[in-house]
C-alpha cells in the first residue's frame, strides 16, 4: 500500500517542476478556493509549489477527503486526459502557490518530459482504480442485483472503468432512504443519481453516460483525419499510432473500450506478458495510452452508417450526429452468437452472460455455473470461474475439446476437480422466474440433465458487426469486410478507383480511404495480437491516403 501511495501521489523533481513552470502559468489561491468542482468538465492540471490542496467527494450531507496533494505533487486522474466530468472537487486547504496547465499544455508536457509523462500516467491509472475501489465515488446506481437492467448499467461502468456507487435494494438500507428522498417508486428502479440534481429512472446506457458526464460534444464543421469505429484491440491500436503520429483521431465505441478482449479474464498469449494479462488491464492501459497522445475515445457511441460527401467520409451516429473525416477504420469486430432456445431473451443479463469478469464471478460464488462452448474463450472462462463457483459444467457440442481448444487450457481444465466436461451436449430449455434458476441439457442419445444454476456463460462464436456498413463496402458471404487483394475486380472497377490511380492497400476496403482491421476483416486471424497488428498497420495507409486523397 505504501508503494501504491508513492506511485499514485509521486513528488516531482525540482528539475521537472522547473520545466513545468516554463510550460504553464503560476497561480496563487486562497484557502478554501475551489479549483474545479465535481461534475465540471475540465482538463486543467495543477502542480503544488507551496501549500496544499485536497480532493474531496461528497454531497449535501457532507464531504470527505479523498486525497491531499502537497508540494511537488499534482492533481488529476484518467478523466483529466479526456476532459470528462471531474469525479471529485479539488480545493486549496491553505493559501497556496501552484502551476496551472490546460489540457493541451499537459499533453505537450507529457510528450516533452518523459519522466513527467510516466509519473502522470502511472498516477492517473492508480488513482482511478483507488476511486473505483472506494465504491463511494461517481453516479449512484440504485437497483436489484437480480435486475438485468441494473446488471447492464454496472457492466457498462465496470467495463469502462467508471467509478460508481452500487446500492442494492435487496440488502442495503441506504436504498430505501435514497428512493424515498427522490420520491422514486420500486417500479422506477434501477435509478441513477448523479451530481447537481441529475437523475434518471429506468435509464438507458446513454442516460447513464449523460449522468456521469461522459458524453462527448462534437463540432459540426470539424474534419477528422481518422474516425475509428470500434475500440477493441484493433481500434485502440490504430488510435494510439494515429494520435502519436499527429493525426486528428476520434474513436467511437457502442459499448466499451476493449471490445471482446476487455471481457477476457486472462490473455496468456499476448507478446510481452509471460504471466498473462487481464483483458481489462490491457485495454485500460491502451485507452490511457491513446488519450495521452491526444486521441478522443467516446463511449457509448453507436455508429449507424457510413457515407460519402464530396471528398469526405461521413460517419453517422445513432443520435443523428454526422462526423466528417478523411479516413475511416472499420474495427467493429464481431457480436456474440446466442442460443436458439425458448425464453432466451427473458434471461439475458439475468443469468445469461457473454463475459466472465470479476463481477460475474462474484454472482456465482459458491454456486454452480455452466459454460457453453469448445473454444479458448470458453476454456478461459471455465478456469477463471472455477476459482469462485462450487462446480463448473462445460457443455461442448463436439466429440472432444482437442479440435478447438489450446492444449494448455485442456490440461488445466482436466486438473480442476470442480469442473465437469459434458461432450456432445446442448442446452434445450431454460427455467426461472425473472431470473435464470435452472437449465436442461440433452446429449445426442436424448439423455437429459437438469442443472440448477443462476449463471449460464455463452462462448459459442460470433458474427461480424457490419450491419452499419449496408451496401457501402464489399463484404464476403458471411458478412465480413473484404480488403486489399481479397476484393473482387468488380468492387474496384469504378471512377473513384480510376481517379485514385492505384490498387487498394492491403487493409483498404472497396471504398478508398476506408480501411478495416481485426476480427471484422474477412480472413483475419481472430486474436488480440493480430487485431493490434492490423490496427497499427492501417495507420500507414491512412497517411498514404491523406497525402493523395480521392
Ligand atoms: C472471452 C474472450 C477471450 C478471449 N481471449 C483471447 C486470448 O486469450 N488471446 C487472443 O489472442 N484472443 C482472445 N480473444 C479474441 C480477441 O479478443 C479478439 O480477437 C479481439 O478482441 C478482436 O479485436 P477487434 O478490435 O478486432 O474487435 P472487438 O474486440 O470485437 O472490438 C470491436 C468493438 O467494436 C464495437 N462496435 C461494434 N459495432 C459498432 C458500431 N456500430 N458502433 C460503434 N462501435 C461498434 C464493439 O462494441 C467492440 O467494442 C478472446 C475473445 C473473447 C470473447
PDB file of N, CA and C in Angstrom, residues 385-437:
ATOM      1  N   UNK A 385     -13.764 -19.107 -13.676  1.00  0.00           N
ATOM      2  CA  UNK A 385     -14.950 -19.251 -12.825  1.00  0.00           C
ATOM      3  C   UNK A 385     -14.773 -20.353 -11.779  1.00  0.00           C
ATOM      4  N   UNK A 386     -13.976 -21.366 -12.114  1.00  0.00           N
ATOM      5  CA  UNK A 386     -13.806 -22.499 -11.191  1.00  0.00           C
ATOM      6  C   UNK A 386     -13.192 -22.053  -9.863  1.00  0.00           C
ATOM      7  N   UNK A 387     -12.565 -20.875  -9.858  1.00  0.00           N
ATOM      8  CA  UNK A 387     -11.991 -20.388  -8.600  1.00  0.00           C
ATOM      9  C   UNK A 387     -13.071 -19.869  -7.657  1.00  0.00           C
ATOM     10  N   UNK A 388     -14.210 -19.444  -8.237  1.00  0.00           N
ATOM     11  CA  UNK A 388     -15.271 -18.867  -7.403  1.00  0.00           C
ATOM     12  C   UNK A 388     -16.453 -19.826  -7.247  1.00  0.00           C
ATOM     13  N   UNK A 389     -16.826 -20.500  -8.330  1.00  0.00           N
ATOM     14  CA  UNK A 389     -18.032 -21.331  -8.308  1.00  0.00           C
ATOM     15  C   UNK A 389     -17.763 -22.655  -7.589  1.00  0.00           C
ATOM     16  N   UNK A 390     -18.859 -23.257  -7.054  1.00  0.00           N
ATOM     17  CA  UNK A 390     -18.697 -24.575  -6.411  1.00  0.00           C
ATOM     18  C   UNK A 390     -18.387 -25.622  -7.474  1.00  0.00           C
ATOM     19  N   UNK A 391     -19.143 -25.544  -8.584  1.00  0.00           N
ATOM     20  CA  UNK A 391     -18.985 -26.529  -9.648  1.00  0.00           C
ATOM     21  C   UNK A 391     -19.165 -25.812 -10.991  1.00  0.00           C
ATOM     22  N   UNK A 392     -18.325 -26.115 -11.959  1.00  0.00           N
ATOM     23  CA  UNK A 392     -18.498 -25.530 -13.296  1.00  0.00           C
ATOM     24  C   UNK A 392     -18.730 -26.664 -14.292  1.00  0.00           C
ATOM     25  N   UNK A 393     -19.797 -26.537 -15.076  1.00  0.00           N
ATOM     26  CA  UNK A 393     -20.081 -27.513 -16.134  1.00  0.00           C
ATOM     27  C   UNK A 393     -19.701 -26.883 -17.459  1.00  0.00           C
ATOM     28  N   UNK A 394     -18.908 -27.600 -18.251  1.00  0.00           N
ATOM     29  CA  UNK A 394     -18.581 -27.114 -19.591  1.00  0.00           C
ATOM     30  C   UNK A 394     -19.358 -27.954 -20.607  1.00  0.00           C
ATOM     31  N   UNK A 395     -20.241 -27.303 -21.359  1.00  0.00           N
ATOM     32  CA  UNK A 395     -21.040 -28.014 -22.351  1.00  0.00           C
ATOM     33  C   UNK A 395     -20.433 -27.792 -23.738  1.00  0.00           C
ATOM     34  N   UNK A 396     -20.136 -28.891 -24.413  1.00  0.00           N
ATOM     35  CA  UNK A 396     -19.491 -28.807 -25.727  1.00  0.00           C
ATOM     36  C   UNK A 396     -20.320 -29.612 -26.717  1.00  0.00           C
ATOM     37  N   UNK A 397     -20.577 -29.038 -27.895  1.00  0.00           N
ATOM     38  CA  UNK A 397     -21.391 -29.758 -28.883  1.00  0.00           C
ATOM     39  C   UNK A 397     -20.621 -30.903 -29.547  1.00  0.00           C
ATOM     40  N   UNK A 398     -19.316 -30.686 -29.744  1.00  0.00           N
ATOM     41  CA  UNK A 398     -18.493 -31.674 -30.453  1.00  0.00           C
ATOM     42  C   UNK A 398     -18.095 -32.854 -29.592  1.00  0.00           C
ATOM     43  N   UNK A 399     -17.362 -33.823 -30.217  1.00  0.00           N
ATOM     44  CA  UNK A 399     -16.984 -35.050 -29.502  1.00  0.00           C
ATOM     45  C   UNK A 399     -15.756 -34.889 -28.600  1.00  0.00           C
ATOM     46  N   UNK A 400     -14.985 -33.794 -28.783  1.00  0.00           N
ATOM     47  CA  UNK A 400     -13.818 -33.581 -27.898  1.00  0.00           C
ATOM     48  C   UNK A 400     -13.453 -32.102 -27.884  1.00  0.00           C
ATOM     49  N   UNK A 401     -12.465 -31.780 -27.045  1.00  0.00           N
ATOM     50  CA  UNK A 401     -12.020 -30.380 -26.959  1.00  0.00           C
ATOM     51  C   UNK A 401     -10.801 -30.135 -27.840  1.00  0.00           C
ATOM     52  N   UNK A 402     -10.106 -31.207 -28.163  1.00  0.00           N
ATOM     53  CA  UNK A 402      -8.807 -31.085 -28.829  1.00  0.00           C
ATOM     54  C   UNK A 402      -8.883 -30.277 -30.128  1.00  0.00           C
ATOM     55  N   UNK A 403     -10.002 -30.433 -30.859  1.00  0.00           N
ATOM     56  CA  UNK A 403     -10.103 -29.787 -32.170  1.00  0.00           C
ATOM     57  C   UNK A 403     -10.197 -28.268 -32.049  1.00  0.00           C
ATOM     58  N   UNK A 404     -10.653 -27.748 -30.906  1.00  0.00           N
ATOM     59  CA  UNK A 404     -10.959 -26.320 -30.857  1.00  0.00           C
ATOM     60  C   UNK A 404     -10.281 -25.561 -29.722  1.00  0.00           C
ATOM     61  N   UNK A 405      -9.684 -26.263 -28.759  1.00  0.00           N
ATOM     62  CA  UNK A 405      -9.139 -25.552 -27.592  1.00  0.00           C
ATOM     63  C   UNK A 405      -7.629 -25.810 -27.461  1.00  0.00           C
ATOM     64  N   UNK A 406      -6.898 -24.804 -26.976  1.00  0.00           N
ATOM     65  CA  UNK A 406      -5.442 -24.962 -26.814  1.00  0.00           C
ATOM     66  C   UNK A 406      -5.139 -26.005 -25.748  1.00  0.00           C
ATOM     67  N   UNK A 407      -4.024 -26.693 -25.974  1.00  0.00           N
ATOM     68  CA  UNK A 407      -3.636 -27.799 -25.084  1.00  0.00           C
ATOM     69  C   UNK A 407      -3.516 -27.342 -23.624  1.00  0.00           C
ATOM     70  N   UNK A 408      -2.915 -26.138 -23.410  1.00  0.00           N
ATOM     71  CA  UNK A 408      -2.675 -25.726 -22.017  1.00  0.00           C
ATOM     72  C   UNK A 408      -3.994 -25.549 -21.259  1.00  0.00           C
ATOM     73  N   UNK A 409      -5.025 -25.105 -21.981  1.00  0.00           N
ATOM     74  CA  UNK A 409      -6.317 -24.926 -21.312  1.00  0.00           C
ATOM     75  C   UNK A 409      -6.975 -26.273 -21.025  1.00  0.00           C
ATOM     76  N   UNK A 410      -6.873 -27.186 -22.009  1.00  0.00           N
ATOM     77  CA  UNK A 410      -7.453 -28.527 -21.805  1.00  0.00           C
ATOM     78  C   UNK A 410      -6.814 -29.171 -20.568  1.00  0.00           C
ATOM     79  N   UNK A 411      -5.473 -29.060 -20.477  1.00  0.00           N
ATOM     80  CA  UNK A 411      -4.782 -29.671 -19.337  1.00  0.00           C
ATOM     81  C   UNK A 411      -5.227 -29.044 -18.024  1.00  0.00           C
ATOM     82  N   UNK A 412      -5.378 -27.730 -18.041  1.00  0.00           N
ATOM     83  CA  UNK A 412      -5.779 -27.060 -16.806  1.00  0.00           C
ATOM     84  C   UNK A 412      -7.187 -27.477 -16.381  1.00  0.00           C
ATOM     85  N   UNK A 413      -8.068 -27.558 -17.378  1.00  0.00           N
ATOM     86  CA  UNK A 413      -9.452 -27.939 -17.076  1.00  0.00           C
ATOM     87  C   UNK A 413      -9.506 -29.365 -16.513  1.00  0.00           C
ATOM     88  N   UNK A 414      -8.723 -30.246 -17.122  1.00  0.00           N
ATOM     89  CA  UNK A 414      -8.722 -31.647 -16.656  1.00  0.00           C
ATOM     90  C   UNK A 414      -8.223 -31.748 -15.210  1.00  0.00           C
ATOM     91  N   UNK A 415      -7.327 -30.834 -14.848  1.00  0.00           N
ATOM     92  CA  UNK A 415      -6.756 -30.908 -13.497  1.00  0.00           C
ATOM     93  C   UNK A 415      -7.671 -30.289 -12.434  1.00  0.00           C
ATOM     94  N   UNK A 416      -8.764 -29.678 -12.849  1.00  0.00           N
ATOM     95  CA  UNK A 416      -9.615 -28.997 -11.861  1.00  0.00           C
ATOM     96  C   UNK A 416     -10.712 -29.946 -11.389  1.00  0.00           C
ATOM     97  N   UNK A 417     -10.767 -30.135 -10.072  1.00  0.00           N
ATOM     98  CA  UNK A 417     -11.709 -31.120  -9.547  1.00  0.00           C
ATOM     99  C   UNK A 417     -13.154 -30.678  -9.634  1.00  0.00           C
ATOM    100  N   UNK A 418     -13.380 -29.364  -9.631  1.00  0.00           N
ATOM    101  CA  UNK A 418     -14.776 -28.891  -9.635  1.00  0.00           C
ATOM    102  C   UNK A 418     -15.267 -28.524 -11.040  1.00  0.00           C
ATOM    103  N   UNK A 419     -14.643 -29.125 -12.072  1.00  0.00           N
ATOM    104  CA  UNK A 419     -15.107 -28.883 -13.450  1.00  0.00           C
ATOM    105  C   UNK A 419     -15.547 -30.202 -14.075  1.00  0.00           C
ATOM    106  N   UNK A 420     -16.735 -30.219 -14.661  1.00  0.00           N
ATOM    107  CA  UNK A 420     -17.195 -31.410 -15.384  1.00  0.00           C
ATOM    108  C   UNK A 420     -17.394 -31.035 -16.845  1.00  0.00           C
ATOM    109  N   UNK A 421     -16.800 -31.832 -17.738  1.00  0.00           N
ATOM    110  CA  UNK A 421     -16.957 -31.555 -19.170  1.00  0.00           C
ATOM    111  C   UNK A 421     -18.036 -32.492 -19.723  1.00  0.00           C
ATOM    112  N   UNK A 422     -19.037 -31.910 -20.386  1.00  0.00           N
ATOM    113  CA  UNK A 422     -20.114 -32.709 -20.988  1.00  0.00           C
ATOM    114  C   UNK A 422     -19.972 -32.586 -22.509  1.00  0.00           C
ATOM    115  N   UNK A 423     -19.508 -33.654 -23.161  1.00  0.00           N
ATOM    116  CA  UNK A 423     -19.329 -33.603 -24.616  1.00  0.00           C
ATOM    117  C   UNK A 423     -20.634 -33.950 -25.327  1.00  0.00           C
ATOM    118  N   UNK A 424     -20.725 -33.564 -26.580  1.00  0.00           N
ATOM    119  CA  UNK A 424     -21.904 -33.852 -27.426  1.00  0.00           C
ATOM    120  C   UNK A 424     -23.215 -33.428 -26.751  1.00  0.00           C
ATOM    121  N   UNK A 425     -23.225 -32.269 -26.157  1.00  0.00           N
ATOM    122  CA  UNK A 425     -24.448 -31.827 -25.460  1.00  0.00           C
ATOM    123  C   UNK A 425     -24.873 -30.455 -25.947  1.00  0.00           C
ATOM    124  N   UNK A 426     -26.144 -30.155 -25.711  1.00  0.00           N
ATOM    125  CA  UNK A 426     -26.605 -28.795 -25.963  1.00  0.00           C
ATOM    126  C   UNK A 426     -27.739 -28.423 -25.024  1.00  0.00           C
ATOM    127  N   UNK A 427     -27.895 -27.098 -24.830  1.00  0.00           N
ATOM    128  CA  UNK A 427     -28.939 -26.604 -23.923  1.00  0.00           C
ATOM    129  C   UNK A 427     -30.277 -26.694 -24.652  1.00  0.00           C
ATOM    130  N   UNK A 428     -31.292 -27.250 -23.979  1.00  0.00           N
ATOM    131  CA  UNK A 428     -32.600 -27.387 -24.633  1.00  0.00           C
ATOM    132  C   UNK A 428     -33.678 -26.534 -23.978  1.00  0.00           C
ATOM    133  N   UNK A 429     -33.508 -26.167 -22.720  1.00  0.00           N
ATOM    134  CA  UNK A 429     -34.546 -25.362 -22.066  1.00  0.00           C
ATOM    135  C   UNK A 429     -33.957 -24.524 -20.940  1.00  0.00           C
ATOM    136  N   UNK A 430     -34.612 -23.402 -20.674  1.00  0.00           N
ATOM    137  CA  UNK A 430     -34.196 -22.507 -19.595  1.00  0.00           C
ATOM    138  C   UNK A 430     -35.366 -22.355 -18.631  1.00  0.00           C
ATOM    139  N   UNK A 431     -35.068 -22.336 -17.331  1.00  0.00           N
ATOM    140  CA  UNK A 431     -36.136 -22.196 -16.340  1.00  0.00           C
ATOM    141  C   UNK A 431     -35.826 -21.017 -15.422  1.00  0.00           C
ATOM    142  N   UNK A 432     -36.888 -20.459 -14.875  1.00  0.00           N
ATOM    143  CA  UNK A 432     -36.688 -19.380 -13.915  1.00  0.00           C
ATOM    144  C   UNK A 432     -37.843 -18.407 -13.950  1.00  0.00           C
ATOM    145  N   UNK A 433     -37.891 -17.587 -12.899  1.00  0.00           N
ATOM    146  CA  UNK A 433     -38.955 -16.605 -12.818  1.00  0.00           C
ATOM    147  C   UNK A 433     -38.299 -15.239 -12.634  1.00  0.00           C
ATOM    148  N   UNK A 434     -38.125 -14.528 -13.728  1.00  0.00           N
ATOM    149  CA  UNK A 434     -37.448 -13.230 -13.659  1.00  0.00           C
ATOM    150  C   UNK A 434     -35.939 -13.377 -13.671  1.00  0.00           C
ATOM    151  N   UNK A 435     -35.472 -14.520 -13.287  1.00  0.00           N
ATOM    152  CA  UNK A 435     -34.039 -14.774 -13.230  1.00  0.00           C
ATOM    153  C   UNK A 435     -33.790 -16.253 -13.468  1.00  0.00           C
ATOM    154  N   UNK A 436     -32.721 -16.564 -14.178  1.00  0.00           N
ATOM    155  CA  UNK A 436     -32.439 -17.968 -14.501  1.00  0.00           C
ATOM    156  C   UNK A 436     -32.235 -18.778 -13.210  1.00  0.00           C
ATOM    157  N   UNK A 437     -32.893 -19.940 -13.132  1.00  0.00           N
ATOM    158  CA  UNK A 437     -32.675 -20.777 -11.940  1.00  0.00           C
ATOM    159  C   UNK A 437     -32.189 -22.179 -12.315  1.00  0.00           C
TER     160      UNK A 437
END
